[in-house]
Tab-separated table of C-alpha atoms in Angstrom:
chain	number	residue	atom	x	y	z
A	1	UNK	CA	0.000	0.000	0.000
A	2	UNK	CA	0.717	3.418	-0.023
A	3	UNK	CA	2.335	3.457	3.629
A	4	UNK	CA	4.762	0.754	2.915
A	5	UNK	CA	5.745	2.698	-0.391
A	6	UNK	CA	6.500	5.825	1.213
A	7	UNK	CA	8.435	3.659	3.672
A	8	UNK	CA	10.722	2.713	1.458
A	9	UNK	CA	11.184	6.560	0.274
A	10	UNK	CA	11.920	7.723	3.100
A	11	UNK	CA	14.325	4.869	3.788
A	12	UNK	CA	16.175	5.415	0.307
A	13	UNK	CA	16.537	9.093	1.089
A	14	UNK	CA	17.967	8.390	4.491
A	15	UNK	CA	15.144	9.930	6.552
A	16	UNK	CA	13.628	6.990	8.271
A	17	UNK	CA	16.434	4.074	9.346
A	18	UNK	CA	15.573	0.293	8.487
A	19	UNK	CA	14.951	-0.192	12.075
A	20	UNK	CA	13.313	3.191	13.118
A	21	UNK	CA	10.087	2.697	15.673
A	22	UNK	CA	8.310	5.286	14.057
A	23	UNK	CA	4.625	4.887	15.026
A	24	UNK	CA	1.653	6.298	13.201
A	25	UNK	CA	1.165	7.395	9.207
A	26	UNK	CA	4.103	8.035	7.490
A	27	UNK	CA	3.854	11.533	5.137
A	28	UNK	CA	6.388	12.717	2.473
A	29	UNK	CA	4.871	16.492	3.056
A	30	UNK	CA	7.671	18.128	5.481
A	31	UNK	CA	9.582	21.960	6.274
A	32	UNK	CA	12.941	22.184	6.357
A	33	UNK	CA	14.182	25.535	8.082
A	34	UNK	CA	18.223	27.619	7.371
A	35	UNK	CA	18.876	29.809	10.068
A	36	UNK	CA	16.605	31.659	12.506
A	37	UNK	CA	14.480	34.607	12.476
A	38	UNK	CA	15.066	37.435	11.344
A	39	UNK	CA	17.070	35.786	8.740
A	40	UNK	CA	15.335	32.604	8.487
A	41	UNK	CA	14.382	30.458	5.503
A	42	UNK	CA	11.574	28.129	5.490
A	43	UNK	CA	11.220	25.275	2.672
A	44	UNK	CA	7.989	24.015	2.315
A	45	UNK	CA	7.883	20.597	0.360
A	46	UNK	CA	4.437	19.603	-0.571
A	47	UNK	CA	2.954	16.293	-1.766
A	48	UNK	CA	1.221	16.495	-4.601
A	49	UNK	CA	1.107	12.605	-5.722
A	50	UNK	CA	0.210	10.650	-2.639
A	51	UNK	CA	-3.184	12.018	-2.245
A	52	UNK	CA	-3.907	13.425	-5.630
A	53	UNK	CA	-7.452	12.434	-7.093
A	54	UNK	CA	-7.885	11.266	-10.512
A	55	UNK	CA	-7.877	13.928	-13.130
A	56	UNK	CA	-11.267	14.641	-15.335
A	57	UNK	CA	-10.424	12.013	-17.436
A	58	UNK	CA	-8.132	9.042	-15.808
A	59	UNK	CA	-4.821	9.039	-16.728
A	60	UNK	CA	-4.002	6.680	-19.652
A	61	UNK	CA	-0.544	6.113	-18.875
A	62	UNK	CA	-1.036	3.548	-16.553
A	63	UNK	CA	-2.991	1.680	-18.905
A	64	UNK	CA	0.243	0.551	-21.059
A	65	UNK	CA	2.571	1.064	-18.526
A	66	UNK	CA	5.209	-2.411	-19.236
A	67	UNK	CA	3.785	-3.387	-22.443
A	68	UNK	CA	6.176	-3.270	-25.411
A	69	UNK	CA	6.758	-0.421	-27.703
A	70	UNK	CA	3.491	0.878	-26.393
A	71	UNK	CA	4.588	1.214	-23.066
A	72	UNK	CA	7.120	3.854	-24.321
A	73	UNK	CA	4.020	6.107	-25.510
A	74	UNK	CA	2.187	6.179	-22.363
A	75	UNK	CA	3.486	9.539	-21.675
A	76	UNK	CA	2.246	11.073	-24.901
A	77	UNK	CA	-1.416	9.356	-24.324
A	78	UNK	CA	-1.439	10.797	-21.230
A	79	UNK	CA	-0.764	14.420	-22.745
A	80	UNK	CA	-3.255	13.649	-25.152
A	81	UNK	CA	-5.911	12.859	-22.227
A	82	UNK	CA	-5.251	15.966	-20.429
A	83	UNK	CA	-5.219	18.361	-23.918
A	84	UNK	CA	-8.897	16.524	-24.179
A	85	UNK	CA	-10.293	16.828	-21.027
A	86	UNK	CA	-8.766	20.685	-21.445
A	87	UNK	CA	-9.367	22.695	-24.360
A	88	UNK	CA	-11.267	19.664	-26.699
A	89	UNK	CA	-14.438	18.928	-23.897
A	90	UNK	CA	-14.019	21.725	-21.287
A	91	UNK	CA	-14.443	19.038	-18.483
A	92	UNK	CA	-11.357	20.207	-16.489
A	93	UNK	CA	-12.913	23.885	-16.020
A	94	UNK	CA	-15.624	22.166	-13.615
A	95	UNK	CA	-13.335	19.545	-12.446
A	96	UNK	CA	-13.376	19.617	-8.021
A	97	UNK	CA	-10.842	17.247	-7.661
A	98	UNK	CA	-8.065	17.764	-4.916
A	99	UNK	CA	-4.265	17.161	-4.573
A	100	UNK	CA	-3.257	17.394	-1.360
A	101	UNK	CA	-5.979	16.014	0.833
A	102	UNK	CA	-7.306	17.554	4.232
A	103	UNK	CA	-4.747	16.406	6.570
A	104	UNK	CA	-2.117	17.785	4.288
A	105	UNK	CA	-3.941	21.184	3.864
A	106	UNK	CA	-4.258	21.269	7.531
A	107	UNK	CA	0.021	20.655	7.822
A	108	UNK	CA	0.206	23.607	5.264
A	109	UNK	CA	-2.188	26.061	6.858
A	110	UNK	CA	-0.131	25.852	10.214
A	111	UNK	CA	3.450	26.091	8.788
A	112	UNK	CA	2.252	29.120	7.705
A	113	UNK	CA	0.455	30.903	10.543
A	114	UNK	CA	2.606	33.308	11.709
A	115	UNK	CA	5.576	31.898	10.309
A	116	UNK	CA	8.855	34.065	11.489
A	117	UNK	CA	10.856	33.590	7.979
A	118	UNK	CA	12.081	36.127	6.213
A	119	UNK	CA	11.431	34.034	2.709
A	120	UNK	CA	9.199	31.048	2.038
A	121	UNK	CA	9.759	28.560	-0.559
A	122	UNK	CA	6.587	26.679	-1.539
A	123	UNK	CA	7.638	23.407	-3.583
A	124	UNK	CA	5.527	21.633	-5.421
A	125	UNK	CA	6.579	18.913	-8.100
A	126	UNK	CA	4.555	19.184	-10.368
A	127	UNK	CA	3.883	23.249	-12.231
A	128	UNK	CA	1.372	25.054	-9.805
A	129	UNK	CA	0.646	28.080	-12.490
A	130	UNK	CA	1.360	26.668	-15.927
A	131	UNK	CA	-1.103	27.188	-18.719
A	132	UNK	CA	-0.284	24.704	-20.500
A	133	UNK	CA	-2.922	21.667	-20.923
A	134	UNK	CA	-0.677	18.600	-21.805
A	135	UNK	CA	1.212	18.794	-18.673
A	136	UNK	CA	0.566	17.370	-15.306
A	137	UNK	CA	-0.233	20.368	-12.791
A	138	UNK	CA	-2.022	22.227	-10.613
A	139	UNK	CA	-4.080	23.554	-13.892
A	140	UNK	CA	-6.154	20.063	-14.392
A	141	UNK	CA	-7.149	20.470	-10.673
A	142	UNK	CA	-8.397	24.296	-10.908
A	143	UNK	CA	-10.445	24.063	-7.377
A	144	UNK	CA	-7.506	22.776	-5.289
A	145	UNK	CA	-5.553	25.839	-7.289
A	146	UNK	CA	-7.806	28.309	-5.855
A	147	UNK	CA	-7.388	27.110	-2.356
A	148	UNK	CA	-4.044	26.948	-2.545
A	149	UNK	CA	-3.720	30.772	-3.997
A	150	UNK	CA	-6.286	31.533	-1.610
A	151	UNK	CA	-4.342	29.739	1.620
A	152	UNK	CA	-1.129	31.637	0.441
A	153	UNK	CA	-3.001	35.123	-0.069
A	154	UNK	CA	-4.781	34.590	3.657
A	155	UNK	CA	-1.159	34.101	5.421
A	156	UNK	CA	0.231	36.377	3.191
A	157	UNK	CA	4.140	35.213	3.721
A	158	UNK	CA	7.442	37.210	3.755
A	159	UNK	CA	9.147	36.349	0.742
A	160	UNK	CA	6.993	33.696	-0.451
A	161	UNK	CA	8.068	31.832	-3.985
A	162	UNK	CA	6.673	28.997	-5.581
A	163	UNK	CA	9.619	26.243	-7.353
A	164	UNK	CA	8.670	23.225	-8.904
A	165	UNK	CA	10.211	20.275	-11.897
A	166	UNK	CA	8.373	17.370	-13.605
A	167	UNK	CA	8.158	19.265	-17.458
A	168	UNK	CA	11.964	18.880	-18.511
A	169	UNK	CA	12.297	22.789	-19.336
A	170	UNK	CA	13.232	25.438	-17.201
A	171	UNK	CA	10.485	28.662	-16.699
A	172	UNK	CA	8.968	31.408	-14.592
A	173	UNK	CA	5.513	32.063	-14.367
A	174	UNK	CA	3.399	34.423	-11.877
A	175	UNK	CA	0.061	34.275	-10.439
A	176	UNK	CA	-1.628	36.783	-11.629
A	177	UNK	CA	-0.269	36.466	-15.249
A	178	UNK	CA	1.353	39.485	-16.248
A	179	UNK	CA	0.002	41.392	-19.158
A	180	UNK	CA	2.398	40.675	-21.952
A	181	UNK	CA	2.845	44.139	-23.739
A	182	UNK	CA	5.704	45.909	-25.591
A	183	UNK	CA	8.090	46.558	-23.960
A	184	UNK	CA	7.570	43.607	-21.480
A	185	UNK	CA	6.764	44.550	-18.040
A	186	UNK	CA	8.910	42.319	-16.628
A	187	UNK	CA	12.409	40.942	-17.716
A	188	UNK	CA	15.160	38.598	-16.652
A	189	UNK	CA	16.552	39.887	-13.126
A	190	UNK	CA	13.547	41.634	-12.599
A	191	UNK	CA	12.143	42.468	-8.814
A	192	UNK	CA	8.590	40.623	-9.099
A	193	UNK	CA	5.959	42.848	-7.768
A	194	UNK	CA	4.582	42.349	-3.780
A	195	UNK	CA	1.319	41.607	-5.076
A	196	UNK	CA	2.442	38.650	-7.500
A	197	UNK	CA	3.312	35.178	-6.378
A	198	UNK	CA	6.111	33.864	-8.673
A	199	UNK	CA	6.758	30.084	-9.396
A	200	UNK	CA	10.093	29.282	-10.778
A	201	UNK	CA	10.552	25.903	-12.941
A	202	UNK	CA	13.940	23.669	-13.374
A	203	UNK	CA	14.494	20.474	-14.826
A	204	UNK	CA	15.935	18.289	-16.005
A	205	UNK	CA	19.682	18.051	-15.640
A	206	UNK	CA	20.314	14.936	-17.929
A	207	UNK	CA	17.814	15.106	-20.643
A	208	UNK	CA	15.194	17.904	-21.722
A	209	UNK	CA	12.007	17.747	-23.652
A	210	UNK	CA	13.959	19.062	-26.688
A	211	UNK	CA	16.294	16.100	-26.140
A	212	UNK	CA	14.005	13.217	-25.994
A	213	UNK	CA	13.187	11.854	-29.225
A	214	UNK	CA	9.577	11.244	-28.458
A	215	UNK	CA	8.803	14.735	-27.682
A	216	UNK	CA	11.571	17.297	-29.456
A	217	UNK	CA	9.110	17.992	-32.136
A	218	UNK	CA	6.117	19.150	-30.145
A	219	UNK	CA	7.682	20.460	-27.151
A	220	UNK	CA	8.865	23.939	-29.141
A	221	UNK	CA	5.505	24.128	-30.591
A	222	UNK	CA	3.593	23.786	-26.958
A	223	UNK	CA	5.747	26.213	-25.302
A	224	UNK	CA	5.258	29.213	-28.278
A	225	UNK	CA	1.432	28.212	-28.333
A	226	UNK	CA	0.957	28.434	-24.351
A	227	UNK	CA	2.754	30.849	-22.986
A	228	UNK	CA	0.188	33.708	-21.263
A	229	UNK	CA	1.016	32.608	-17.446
A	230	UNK	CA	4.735	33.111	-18.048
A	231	UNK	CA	6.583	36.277	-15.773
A	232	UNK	CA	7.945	37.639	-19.209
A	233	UNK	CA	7.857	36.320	-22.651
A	234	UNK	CA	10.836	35.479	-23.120
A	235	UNK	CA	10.698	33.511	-19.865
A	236	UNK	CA	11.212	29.909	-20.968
A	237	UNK	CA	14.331	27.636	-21.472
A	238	UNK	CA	14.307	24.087	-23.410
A	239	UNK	CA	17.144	22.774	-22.912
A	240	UNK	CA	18.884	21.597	-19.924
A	241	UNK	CA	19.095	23.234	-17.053
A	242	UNK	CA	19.080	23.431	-12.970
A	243	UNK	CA	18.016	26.174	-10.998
A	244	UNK	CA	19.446	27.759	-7.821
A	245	UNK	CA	18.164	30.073	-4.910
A	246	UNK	CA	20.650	33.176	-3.266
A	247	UNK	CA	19.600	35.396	-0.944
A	248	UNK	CA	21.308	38.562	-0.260
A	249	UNK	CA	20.662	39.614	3.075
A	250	UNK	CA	21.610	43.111	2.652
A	251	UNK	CA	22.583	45.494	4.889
A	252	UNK	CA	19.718	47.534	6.638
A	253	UNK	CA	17.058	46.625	9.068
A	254	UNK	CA	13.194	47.585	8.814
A	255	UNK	CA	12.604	51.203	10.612
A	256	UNK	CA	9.550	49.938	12.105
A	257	UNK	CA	10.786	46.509	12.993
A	258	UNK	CA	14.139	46.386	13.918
A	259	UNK	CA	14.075	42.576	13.731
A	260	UNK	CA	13.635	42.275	10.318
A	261	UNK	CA	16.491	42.706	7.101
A	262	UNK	CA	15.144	46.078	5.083
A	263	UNK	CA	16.377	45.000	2.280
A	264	UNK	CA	16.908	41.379	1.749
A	265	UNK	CA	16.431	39.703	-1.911
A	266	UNK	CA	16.420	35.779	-3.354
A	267	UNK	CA	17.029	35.611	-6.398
A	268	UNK	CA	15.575	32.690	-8.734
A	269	UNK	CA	17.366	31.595	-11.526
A	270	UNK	CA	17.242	28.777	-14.158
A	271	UNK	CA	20.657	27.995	-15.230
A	272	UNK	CA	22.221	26.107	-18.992
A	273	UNK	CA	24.210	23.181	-18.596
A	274	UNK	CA	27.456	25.564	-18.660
A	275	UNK	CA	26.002	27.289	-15.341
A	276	UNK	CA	25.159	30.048	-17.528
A	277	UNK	CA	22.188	32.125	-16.013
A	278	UNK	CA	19.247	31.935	-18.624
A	279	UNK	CA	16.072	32.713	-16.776
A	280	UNK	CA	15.463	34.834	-13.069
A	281	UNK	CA	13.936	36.842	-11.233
A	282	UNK	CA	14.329	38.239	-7.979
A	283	UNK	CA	11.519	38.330	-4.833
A	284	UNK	CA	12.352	40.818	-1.719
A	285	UNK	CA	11.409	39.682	1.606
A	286	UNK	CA	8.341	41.462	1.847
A	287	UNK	CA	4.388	40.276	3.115
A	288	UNK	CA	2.795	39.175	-0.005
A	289	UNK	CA	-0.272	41.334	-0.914
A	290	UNK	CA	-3.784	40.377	-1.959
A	291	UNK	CA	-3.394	39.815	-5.636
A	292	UNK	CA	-4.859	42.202	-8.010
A	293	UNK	CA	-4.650	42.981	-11.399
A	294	UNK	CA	-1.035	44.253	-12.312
A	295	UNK	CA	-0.012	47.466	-13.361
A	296	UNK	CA	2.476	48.766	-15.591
A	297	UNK	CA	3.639	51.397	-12.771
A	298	UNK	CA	3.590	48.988	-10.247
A	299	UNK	CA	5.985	46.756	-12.052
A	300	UNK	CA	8.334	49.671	-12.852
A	301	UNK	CA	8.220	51.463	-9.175
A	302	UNK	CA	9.228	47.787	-7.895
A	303	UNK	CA	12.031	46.941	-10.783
A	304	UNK	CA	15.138	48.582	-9.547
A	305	UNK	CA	17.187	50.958	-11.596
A	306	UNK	CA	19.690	49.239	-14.331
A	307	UNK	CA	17.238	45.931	-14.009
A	308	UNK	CA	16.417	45.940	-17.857
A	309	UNK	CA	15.528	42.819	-19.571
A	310	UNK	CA	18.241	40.959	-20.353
A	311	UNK	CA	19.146	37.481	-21.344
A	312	UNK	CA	21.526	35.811	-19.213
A	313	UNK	CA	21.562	38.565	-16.652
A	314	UNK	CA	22.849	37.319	-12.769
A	315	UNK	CA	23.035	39.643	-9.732
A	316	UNK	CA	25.193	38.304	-6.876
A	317	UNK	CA	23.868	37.173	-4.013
A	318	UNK	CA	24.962	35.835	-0.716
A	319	UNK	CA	23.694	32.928	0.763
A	320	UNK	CA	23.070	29.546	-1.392
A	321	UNK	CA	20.394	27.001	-0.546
């Protein structure tokens, strides 16, 4: 069953011992916590598989999962499923099916009451914001979405990011979407608005979607056809990549809270295989704001001078998770 699988998880990864007398349910959701307030980070790792209900229409994959040749399509019947249930018969719109179950919503809801962190890393494996219907995410599931925004917007967090994997390409995205205009409103380095919640996207590190022979003909077409939730245009990277988090601490305290950094960034950035950057953005360590619908002056009063849109940009940071 599903305990005795995440029993062996948790054994692989080293965080439960052969022997250990743990007692009660075993859960893969967890926190993990660098430093203490005022400069604190909290890492929030969700679950998004364990209790995940089935999707409007049942995933095919498992279907032809170990059967020859056919086997090897299951992940492109799957896509095919989802773009159905999508854009073809609208059934996902009206779908009310949930992802991380109560107990798990309950966990999430208390790590974040009145959490001390200056930043908060929300990670979720599978895209939270995407707009994209062929991929697994949070999209096919667009009740448990809303709760989730609505959870994060309640609590309001300091510093609060989304980063998640699962798509082999690397991307930022933003909830509310940005309105894509010329020039863009946001770039690469930019300083994401207080009122945004930004999701950054890395994987893979051996093998990309433009790299797999089964999907390096449609993967460049999905991404140009699907691209309205991304932070800026040009905010999507094919090929391999990992991502990293640095957060400069800065140098000044809050004038009326003397316990908190002033002026304290992360940065989020998608790196190439040669460590070059090619996608970021940066997040201060502010309360998140009830989202509304973004502004052009907004997005400029927040985007430091010298931040222009630029490919490949990096500031330095201290401080690498």
């Amino acid at each position: 069953g599903i305990q005795a699988r995440m029993r062996l998880f948790l054994q692989f990864l080293g965080r439960l011992p052969g022997s250990s007398p743990h007692q009660g349910p075993l859960h893969l959701y967890h926190t993990i916590t660098f430093g203490r307030p005022p400069t604190q980070v909290k890492v929030i790792v969700l679950d998004t598989r364990s209790y995940r209900d089935k999707h409007a229409i049942p995933s095919v994959g498992a279907w032809f999962r170990g059967v020859p040749i056919l086997g090897k399509l299951t992940p492109l019947a799957a896509a095919a499923s989802r773009y159905l249930a999508t854009d073809i018969l609208g059934w996902t719109q009206s779908h009310q099916g949930d992802i991380l179950g109560e107990e798990q919503w309950a966990w999430l809801d208390k790590e974040l009451e009145s959490s001390p962190a200056a930043f908060h890393i929300v990670v979720s494996s599978i895209q939270v914001f995407t707009s994209t219907p062929f991929l697994e995410s949070w999209g096919h599931f667009p009740a448990a979405r809303d709760r989730l925004v609505s959870v994060l917007e309640r609590h309001a967090p300091r510093g609060l990011l989304l980063v998640s994997g699962d798509v082999h390409f690397g991307e930022v995205a933003s909830h509310p979407a940005p309105p894509h205009c010329e020039p863009p409103l946001m770039g690469n380095g930019s300083l994401v608005p207080v009122s945004w919640i930004p999701e950054v996207t890395s994987s893979g590190m051996t093998h990309s979607c433009t790299t797999s022979a089964n999907t390096r003909l449609w993967c460049p077409i999905m991404l140009d056809a699907y691209e309205s939730h991304r932070l800026y245009p040009a905010g999507v990277y094919s090929d391999r990549n990992f991502g990293t988090l640095r957060v400069d601490w800065g140098d000044s305290l809050d004038e009326e809270d003397p316990s908190i950094p002033n002026d304290a960034v992360i940065t989020a950035a998608v790196h190439d295989a040669t460590g070059r950057v090619v996608l970021s953005f940066r997040r201060a360590s502010t309360s998140l704001e009830r989202s509304n619908e973004p502004h052009r002056e907004e997005g400029k009063e927040r985007t430091k001078e010298g931040d222009t849109p630029q490919h490949g940009v990096h500031h330095e940071d201290q401080g690498e998770l």
